[in-house]
Amino acid sequence: MSTTRSQAHRSHNFSAGPAVLPLEVLEKAREELPDYRGTGSSIMELSHRGPEYMEVDARARSRLVELLGLGDDFEVMFLQGGASTQFMMAPMNFLSGDRTADYLNTGAWAKKAIKEARIIGDVHEAFSSEEGNYNRVPRDEELRMSGNPVYLHFTSNNTIFGTQHPEEPESGGVPLICDASSDFLSRPLDVKRYGLIYAGAQKNAGPSGVTLVLVRKDFLEGARTDGIPSMLQYKTHAGTMFNTPPTFGVYLVNLVLGWLQECGGLAGIERRNREKARLIYDEIDRDAFYRTPVEKESRSLMNVVFRLPSKELEKTFLKEAEARDMHGLKGHRSVGGLRASIYNACPRESVEALAGFMAEFRQKHG
Ligand SMILES: *Cc1c(COP(=O)(O)O)cnc(C)c1O
């Protein structure tokens, strides 16, 4: 089998999502594309109930179980509709008429999740950093939870604002539901505290089109089914392929999971992620030229948001970065400035190149 290395030009890709994938994964997919393991077809062209795809699917599940240490406690589902569909599906299944769900309002995605949940039932905001333009996540002692919430929903990493929960919020035993779209698999999780974890794959786990959903089995037992269309019930998808899964996406996710195992699992990748983030934050902290609106304890290891002394300089920075083959650095319009998304697959060399350019730019313009 051919193992030729890619001669492809690879840019420094800091896109917030869909985002950079490991080159090894792309090369493996290319190699296997026209003829998957001697079948004479690509994996995309094979039945989702056939042995080849069934093996890919099972492998992806078992890798997730191993990487996260899920044991036998969780159902793993590969769904569609993105994290945005989970904003609706989670409360539909778990928030019943007589109960309240608690939410942490820590960013634009969190707010969208709250909006959807309010259509379904009673929602209590246990914390909001909206007034400070979402520059931080709460400390545990700031949480104001309602009496007996059915779950506490939080966004582990706020992609747009560059904040991240340093660890799970303390919910006093209330099951956590987490939108982990932009930091899933970037570090180990204390999985026993979660009822449900969901993540659109396109930031840290694979291509767009797959949503990774993990539901703890005993939490799932309490899920509603009455009045909910089949496709939108978690129970429909537990332990079975109800309909055609996004097969090519799951195939790529499986390759990414294999790559993660080779990186030393979640502890290994967390170490790498911390080192990469430090390179950029050190540059930001060096003096007053760069600054970040994010409070230090809330800094994200995945999306580093920063500003320059003027909008003019920010424009120049972007332009010169592009000329150095660094892309995707423009901040979200609601924050402005710059954002470097440095997910798992963003190579250290790209981060070093950016940090080097930041130092050079300060020299020239500071
Ligand atoms: C990107 C993102 C979403 C939206 O995901 P879709 O898959 O586009 O629905 C939701 N939450 C977070 C934290 C995100 O980063």
Short mmCIF file of C-alpha atoms and ligand atoms in Angstrom, two decimals:
data_model
loop_
_atom_site.label_atom_id
_atom_site.label_comp_id
_atom_site.label_asym_id
_atom_site.label_seq_id
_atom_site.Cartn_x
_atom_site.Cartn_y
_atom_site.Cartn_z
CA MET A 1 0.00 0.00 0.00
CA SER A 2 1.25 3.44 -0.89
CA THR A 3 2.48 5.54 1.99
CA THR A 4 3.64 8.61 0.08
CA ARG A 5 3.82 11.70 2.24
CA SER A 6 1.70 14.63 1.28
CA GLN A 7 3.37 17.24 -0.85
CA ALA A 8 0.33 19.41 -0.24
CA HIS A 9 0.78 22.97 0.78
CA ARG A 10 -0.54 23.32 4.35
CA SER A 11 -1.22 26.80 5.68
CA HIS A 12 -1.18 27.94 9.30
CA ASN A 13 -4.88 27.50 9.92
CA PHE A 14 -6.34 29.27 12.98
CA SER A 15 -9.97 28.95 11.91
CA ALA A 16 -12.54 28.72 14.72
CA GLY A 17 -14.49 26.05 12.87
CA PRO A 18 -14.62 24.03 10.76
CA ALA A 19 -11.01 23.83 11.77
CA VAL A 20 -7.69 22.22 11.02
CA LEU A 21 -7.50 18.41 11.05
CA PRO A 22 -4.36 16.34 11.66
CA LEU A 23 -2.41 15.93 8.41
CA GLU A 24 -1.94 12.23 9.20
CA VAL A 25 -5.72 11.82 9.23
CA LEU A 26 -6.17 13.57 5.89
CA GLU A 27 -3.43 11.47 4.34
CA LYS A 28 -4.89 8.24 5.64
CA ALA A 29 -8.33 9.22 4.31
CA ARG A 30 -6.83 10.07 0.93
CA GLU A 31 -5.01 6.78 0.79
CA GLU A 32 -8.13 4.79 1.61
CA LEU A 33 -10.58 6.91 -0.37
CA PRO A 34 -11.08 5.11 -3.71
CA ASP A 35 -10.66 1.57 -2.41
CA TYR A 36 -11.45 1.00 1.24
CA ARG A 37 -9.51 -2.06 2.38
CA GLY A 38 -9.84 -3.97 -0.85
CA THR A 39 -13.61 -3.54 -1.20
CA GLY A 40 -13.22 -1.56 -4.42
CA SER A 41 -15.42 1.17 -2.96
CA SER A 42 -14.86 4.12 -0.72
CA ILE A 43 -16.25 3.88 2.80
CA MET A 44 -18.79 6.51 1.73
CA GLU A 45 -20.19 4.13 -0.85
CA LEU A 46 -20.76 1.19 1.49
CA SER A 47 -23.87 0.28 3.45
CA HIS A 48 -23.99 1.61 6.98
CA ARG A 49 -25.15 -1.88 8.00
CA GLY A 50 -22.29 -3.65 6.21
CA PRO A 51 -19.31 -5.12 8.05
CA GLU A 52 -16.83 -2.41 7.00
CA TYR A 53 -18.81 0.55 8.27
CA MET A 54 -20.06 -1.35 11.34
CA GLU A 55 -16.43 -1.91 12.28
CA VAL A 56 -15.56 1.77 11.84
CA ASP A 57 -18.55 2.77 13.95
CA ALA A 58 -17.72 0.26 16.70
CA ARG A 59 -14.08 1.32 16.70
CA ALA A 60 -14.97 5.00 17.04
CA ARG A 61 -17.23 4.18 19.99
CA SER A 62 -14.66 2.03 21.75
CA ARG A 63 -11.98 4.66 21.23
CA LEU A 64 -14.21 7.31 22.79
CA VAL A 65 -14.92 5.01 25.72
CA GLU A 66 -11.19 4.37 26.21
CA LEU A 67 -10.06 7.96 25.77
CA LEU A 68 -12.63 9.39 28.18
CA GLY A 69 -12.76 6.43 30.56
CA LEU A 70 -16.51 6.07 30.08
CA GLY A 71 -16.66 2.42 31.14
CA ASP A 72 -20.07 0.93 30.45
CA ASP A 73 -21.94 3.93 31.82
CA PHE A 74 -22.58 5.95 28.68
CA GLU A 75 -24.43 5.64 25.39
CA VAL A 76 -22.38 7.06 22.53
CA MET A 77 -24.32 8.50 19.57
CA PHE A 78 -23.22 9.99 16.26
CA LEU A 79 -26.04 12.35 15.35
CA GLN A 80 -26.59 15.16 12.88
CA GLY A 81 -27.88 18.70 13.07
CA GLY A 82 -24.90 20.14 14.92
CA ALA A 83 -24.70 21.35 18.49
CA SER A 84 -27.54 23.70 17.61
CA THR A 85 -29.95 20.77 17.39
CA GLN A 86 -28.78 19.65 20.84
CA PHE A 87 -29.81 23.06 22.20
CA MET A 88 -33.39 21.93 21.53
CA MET A 89 -33.04 18.18 21.97
CA ALA A 90 -31.55 18.26 25.47
CA PRO A 91 -34.42 20.20 27.09
CA MET A 92 -37.03 18.34 25.00
CA ASN A 93 -35.84 15.06 26.45
CA PHE A 94 -34.94 16.07 29.97
CA LEU A 95 -36.88 19.17 30.98
CA SER A 96 -40.42 18.25 31.97
CA GLY A 97 -43.27 20.61 32.76
CA ASP A 98 -42.93 20.69 36.53
CA ARG A 99 -39.16 21.08 36.72
CA THR A 100 -36.57 23.80 36.15
CA ALA A 101 -33.28 23.56 34.26
CA ASP A 102 -30.34 25.74 35.30
CA TYR A 103 -28.09 27.34 32.69
CA LEU A 104 -24.84 29.29 32.80
CA ASN A 105 -25.04 32.24 30.43
CA THR A 106 -21.39 32.58 29.48
CA GLY A 107 -21.48 33.44 25.79
CA ALA A 108 -23.34 33.56 22.50
CA TRP A 109 -23.73 29.78 22.24
CA ALA A 110 -24.85 29.48 25.85
CA LYS A 111 -27.44 32.16 25.19
CA LYS A 112 -28.74 30.30 22.17
CA ALA A 113 -29.04 27.13 24.25
CA ILE A 114 -31.03 29.10 26.84
CA LYS A 115 -33.33 30.53 24.18
CA GLU A 116 -34.20 27.06 22.88
CA ALA A 117 -34.71 25.63 26.38
CA ARG A 118 -37.14 28.44 27.21
CA ILE A 119 -39.37 27.22 24.37
CA ILE A 120 -39.58 23.88 26.14
CA GLY A 121 -39.80 24.73 29.82
CA ASP A 122 -38.70 26.68 32.87
CA VAL A 123 -35.13 27.95 32.74
CA HIS A 124 -33.13 29.58 35.50
CA GLU A 125 -29.88 31.42 34.79
CA ALA A 126 -27.57 30.38 37.62
CA PHE A 127 -24.91 32.79 36.37
CA SER A 128 -24.48 35.37 33.63
CA SER A 129 -21.43 37.27 32.47
CA GLU A 130 -23.39 39.00 29.69
CA GLU A 131 -22.99 42.45 31.25
CA GLY A 132 -19.20 42.19 31.09
CA ASN A 133 -19.47 41.10 27.44
CA TYR A 134 -18.78 37.54 28.52
CA ASN A 135 -15.21 38.13 29.63
CA ARG A 136 -15.22 35.30 32.16
CA VAL A 137 -16.81 32.11 33.47
CA PRO A 138 -18.03 31.84 37.08
CA ARG A 139 -16.21 30.61 40.13
CA ASP A 140 -18.18 27.94 41.97
CA GLU A 141 -19.17 30.26 44.80
CA GLU A 142 -20.90 32.58 42.31
CA LEU A 143 -23.39 29.99 41.12
CA ARG A 144 -26.96 30.69 42.18
CA MET A 145 -28.77 27.50 41.41
CA SER A 146 -32.52 27.03 41.65
CA GLY A 147 -34.13 24.71 44.18
CA ASN A 148 -34.06 21.35 42.49
CA PRO A 149 -32.96 21.67 38.87
CA VAL A 150 -33.16 18.67 36.60
CA TYR A 151 -29.75 19.53 35.18
CA LEU A 152 -27.14 22.29 34.99
CA HIS A 153 -26.21 23.24 31.43
CA PHE A 154 -22.86 24.87 30.73
CA THR A 155 -20.62 25.63 27.75
CA SER A 156 -17.20 24.29 28.65
CA ASN A 157 -15.40 26.56 26.17
CA ASN A 158 -16.87 29.78 24.82
CA THR A 159 -15.51 29.80 21.30
CA ILE A 160 -16.35 33.39 20.44
CA PHE A 161 -15.27 35.07 23.68
CA GLY A 162 -12.22 32.94 24.42
CA THR A 163 -13.20 31.76 27.88
CA GLN A 164 -13.10 28.23 29.24
CA HIS A 165 -14.14 26.55 32.46
CA PRO A 166 -10.88 25.47 34.12
CA GLU A 167 -12.89 22.50 35.44
CA GLU A 168 -16.48 21.33 35.75
CA PRO A 169 -18.73 23.72 37.69
CA GLU A 170 -19.72 22.43 41.13
CA SER A 171 -23.39 21.55 40.77
CA GLY A 172 -23.87 19.80 44.10
CA GLY A 173 -24.67 16.47 42.49
CA VAL A 174 -27.05 17.86 39.86
CA PRO A 175 -26.20 16.17 36.52
CA LEU A 176 -24.25 18.38 34.14
CA ILE A 177 -25.23 18.87 30.53
CA CYS A 178 -22.33 20.28 28.58
CA ASP A 179 -21.98 21.88 25.18
CA ALA A 180 -18.37 20.83 24.66
CA SER A 181 -18.24 21.70 20.97
CA SER A 182 -15.02 23.66 21.04
CA ASP A 183 -12.94 21.81 23.62
CA PHE A 184 -14.21 18.24 23.50
CA LEU A 185 -11.30 15.77 23.75
CA SER A 186 -8.81 18.54 24.52
CA ARG A 187 -8.37 17.33 28.13
CA PRO A 188 -9.64 14.63 30.50
CA LEU A 189 -13.14 15.05 31.93
CA ASP A 190 -14.64 14.00 35.25
CA VAL A 191 -17.25 12.01 33.36
CA LYS A 192 -19.24 10.77 36.33
CA ARG A 193 -20.55 14.30 36.88
CA TYR A 194 -22.14 14.49 33.46
CA GLY A 195 -25.59 13.38 32.35
CA LEU A 196 -25.04 14.49 28.76
CA ILE A 197 -22.11 15.81 26.76
CA TYR A 198 -22.52 16.98 23.18
CA ALA A 199 -20.18 18.48 20.63
CA GLY A 200 -20.33 19.39 16.99
CA ALA A 201 -17.28 17.57 15.62
CA GLN A 202 -15.99 20.35 13.38
CA LYS A 203 -13.81 22.12 15.92
CA ASN A 204 -11.87 19.48 17.73
CA ALA A 205 -13.01 16.02 16.69
CA GLY A 206 -13.53 15.77 12.95
CA PRO A 207 -15.46 17.32 10.08
CA SER A 208 -18.77 19.15 10.18
CA GLY A 209 -21.87 17.01 9.85
CA VAL A 210 -21.34 14.78 12.88
CA THR A 211 -22.44 15.59 16.41
CA LEU A 212 -20.91 13.51 19.16
CA VAL A 213 -23.43 12.84 21.91
CA LEU A 214 -22.68 10.96 25.12
CA VAL A 215 -25.55 10.24 27.50
CA ARG A 216 -25.11 8.55 30.84
CA LYS A 217 -27.34 5.50 30.89
CA ASP A 218 -29.02 6.16 34.24
CA PHE A 219 -29.70 9.77 33.22
CA LEU A 220 -31.15 8.56 29.93
CA GLU A 221 -33.63 6.39 31.82
CA GLY A 222 -35.35 9.57 32.97
CA ALA A 223 -35.65 10.96 29.43
CA ARG A 224 -39.13 11.71 28.14
CA THR A 225 -40.53 10.18 24.99
CA ASP A 226 -44.14 11.37 25.03
CA GLY A 227 -44.95 13.87 22.32
CA ILE A 228 -41.39 13.86 20.96
CA PRO A 229 -40.82 12.78 17.34
CA SER A 230 -38.68 9.65 17.11
CA MET A 231 -35.62 11.31 15.58
CA LEU A 232 -35.49 13.80 18.45
CA GLN A 233 -35.60 11.23 21.24
CA TYR A 234 -32.23 10.18 22.63
CA LYS A 235 -33.75 6.78 23.44
CA THR A 236 -34.31 6.19 19.72
CA HIS A 237 -30.57 6.39 19.07
CA ALA A 238 -29.30 4.50 22.10
CA GLY A 239 -27.49 1.30 21.21
CA THR A 240 -28.75 1.20 17.64
CA MET A 241 -28.46 2.89 14.26
CA PHE A 242 -32.00 4.20 13.84
CA ASN A 243 -31.25 5.79 10.49
CA THR A 244 -28.24 6.38 8.25
CA PRO A 245 -25.48 7.97 10.27
CA PRO A 246 -23.08 10.49 8.69
CA THR A 247 -20.79 7.64 7.71
CA PHE A 248 -17.88 9.50 6.17
CA GLY A 249 -17.85 11.93 9.06
CA VAL A 250 -17.77 9.11 11.60
CA TYR A 251 -14.98 7.49 9.60
CA LEU A 252 -12.93 10.69 9.91
CA VAL A 253 -13.79 11.07 13.60
CA ASN A 254 -12.51 7.53 14.11
CA LEU A 255 -9.21 8.45 12.46
CA VAL A 256 -8.93 11.55 14.64
CA LEU A 257 -9.55 9.41 17.73
CA GLY A 258 -6.79 7.04 16.65
CA TRP A 259 -4.48 10.02 16.22
CA LEU A 260 -5.41 11.22 19.71
CA GLN A 261 -4.47 7.86 21.17
CA GLU A 262 -1.08 8.18 19.52
CA CYS A 263 -0.71 11.64 21.09
CA GLY A 264 -0.87 10.00 24.52
CA GLY A 265 -4.61 10.26 24.97
CA LEU A 266 -6.33 13.18 26.64
CA ALA A 267 -3.61 13.76 29.22
CA GLY A 268 -1.03 13.89 26.43
CA ILE A 269 -3.01 16.25 24.27
CA GLU A 270 -3.80 18.50 27.24
CA ARG A 271 -0.08 18.89 27.92
CA ARG A 272 0.49 19.89 24.30
CA ASN A 273 -2.49 22.25 24.35
CA ARG A 274 -1.24 23.99 27.50
CA GLU A 275 2.19 24.50 25.98
CA LYS A 276 0.76 25.90 22.76
CA ALA A 277 -1.57 28.30 24.56
CA ARG A 278 1.26 29.47 26.80
CA LEU A 279 3.31 30.53 23.78
CA ILE A 280 0.62 33.02 22.77
CA TYR A 281 -0.48 34.18 26.21
CA ASP A 282 3.17 34.84 27.12
CA GLU A 283 3.38 37.10 24.10
CA ILE A 284 0.18 38.88 25.14
CA ASP A 285 1.39 39.33 28.73
CA ARG A 286 4.85 40.62 27.81
CA ASP A 287 3.75 44.25 27.91
CA ALA A 288 0.72 46.42 27.13
CA PHE A 289 0.94 46.18 23.33
CA TYR A 290 -1.35 43.14 23.16
CA ARG A 291 -4.20 42.71 25.59
CA THR A 292 -7.05 40.32 26.10
CA PRO A 293 -10.46 41.22 27.54
CA VAL A 294 -10.61 37.78 29.15
CA GLU A 295 -9.97 37.41 32.89
CA LYS A 296 -6.88 35.38 33.59
CA GLU A 297 -8.60 32.47 35.40
CA SER A 298 -11.04 32.08 32.49
CA ARG A 299 -8.57 32.04 29.62
CA SER A 300 -9.30 29.46 26.96
CA LEU A 301 -6.63 27.03 25.81
CA MET A 302 -8.51 26.64 22.53
CA ASN A 303 -9.47 30.14 21.37
CA VAL A 304 -7.11 32.95 22.29
CA VAL A 305 -8.84 36.30 21.91
CA PHE A 306 -6.69 39.42 21.83
CA ARG A 307 -6.62 43.07 20.82
CA LEU A 308 -3.99 45.50 19.59
CA PRO A 309 -3.66 49.19 20.49
CA SER A 310 -5.88 50.30 17.56
CA LYS A 311 -8.25 48.94 14.95
CA GLU A 312 -5.84 50.16 12.29
CA LEU A 313 -3.05 48.05 13.73
CA GLU A 314 -5.38 45.08 13.96
CA LYS A 315 -6.08 45.40 10.25
CA THR A 316 -2.40 45.64 9.46
CA PHE A 317 -1.71 42.64 11.69
CA LEU A 318 -4.28 40.54 9.85
CA LYS A 319 -2.93 41.55 6.49
CA GLU A 320 0.67 40.82 7.35
CA ALA A 321 -0.33 37.53 8.98
CA GLU A 322 -2.10 36.47 5.78
CA ALA A 323 1.04 37.29 3.84
CA ARG A 324 2.85 34.86 6.14
CA ASP A 325 0.27 32.16 5.36
CA MET A 326 -1.52 32.52 8.72
CA HIS A 327 -5.28 32.41 8.26
CA GLY A 328 -8.48 32.59 10.24
CA LEU A 329 -7.22 35.11 12.81
CA LYS A 330 -10.01 37.66 12.57
CA GLY A 331 -12.02 37.86 15.80
CA HIS A 332 -15.76 37.27 15.86
CA ARG A 333 -17.66 40.43 14.96
CA SER A 334 -19.25 40.64 18.44
CA VAL A 335 -15.81 40.90 20.08
CA GLY A 336 -13.63 42.39 17.36
CA GLY A 337 -9.88 42.15 17.39
CA LEU A 338 -8.17 38.85 16.80
CA ARG A 339 -8.73 35.25 17.71
CA ALA A 340 -6.32 32.37 17.30
CA SER A 341 -8.09 29.03 17.46
CA ILE A 342 -5.47 26.47 18.41
CA TYR A 343 -7.41 23.24 18.75
CA ASN A 344 -5.85 19.80 19.23
CA ALA A 345 -4.84 19.45 15.59
CA CYS A 346 -3.26 22.89 15.23
CA PRO A 347 0.44 22.03 15.00
CA ARG A 348 2.85 23.52 17.49
CA GLU A 349 4.82 24.90 14.53
CA SER A 350 1.84 27.03 13.54
CA VAL A 351 1.51 28.39 17.06
CA GLU A 352 5.25 29.09 17.19
CA ALA A 353 5.00 30.90 13.88
CA LEU A 354 2.19 33.06 15.23
CA ALA A 355 3.97 33.84 18.50
CA GLY A 356 7.10 34.74 16.52
CA PHE A 357 5.11 37.01 14.26
CA MET A 358 3.46 38.68 17.26
CA ALA A 359 6.87 39.48 18.72
CA GLU A 360 8.11 40.83 15.39
CA PHE A 361 4.99 42.94 14.91
CA ARG A 362 5.38 44.50 18.34
CA GLN A 363 9.00 45.39 17.55
CA LYS A 364 7.93 47.13 14.38
CA HIS A 365 4.79 48.90 15.61
CA GLY A 366 5.05 49.01 19.42
C1 LIG B 1 -19.60 26.14 16.96
C2 LIG B 1 -20.35 25.99 18.23
C3 LIG B 1 -21.71 25.68 18.26
C4 LIG B 1 -22.54 25.53 17.01
O1 LIG B 1 -22.34 24.31 16.46
P1 LIG B 1 -23.14 23.81 15.15
O2 LIG B 1 -22.56 22.45 14.98
O3 LIG B 1 -22.82 24.77 14.06
O4 LIG B 1 -24.58 23.80 15.50
C5 LIG B 1 -22.31 25.50 19.48
N1 LIG B 1 -21.62 25.65 20.63
C6 LIG B 1 -20.31 25.95 20.65
C7 LIG B 1 -19.60 26.11 21.94
C8 LIG B 1 -19.64 26.14 19.44
O5 LIG B 1 -18.33 26.45 19.46
#
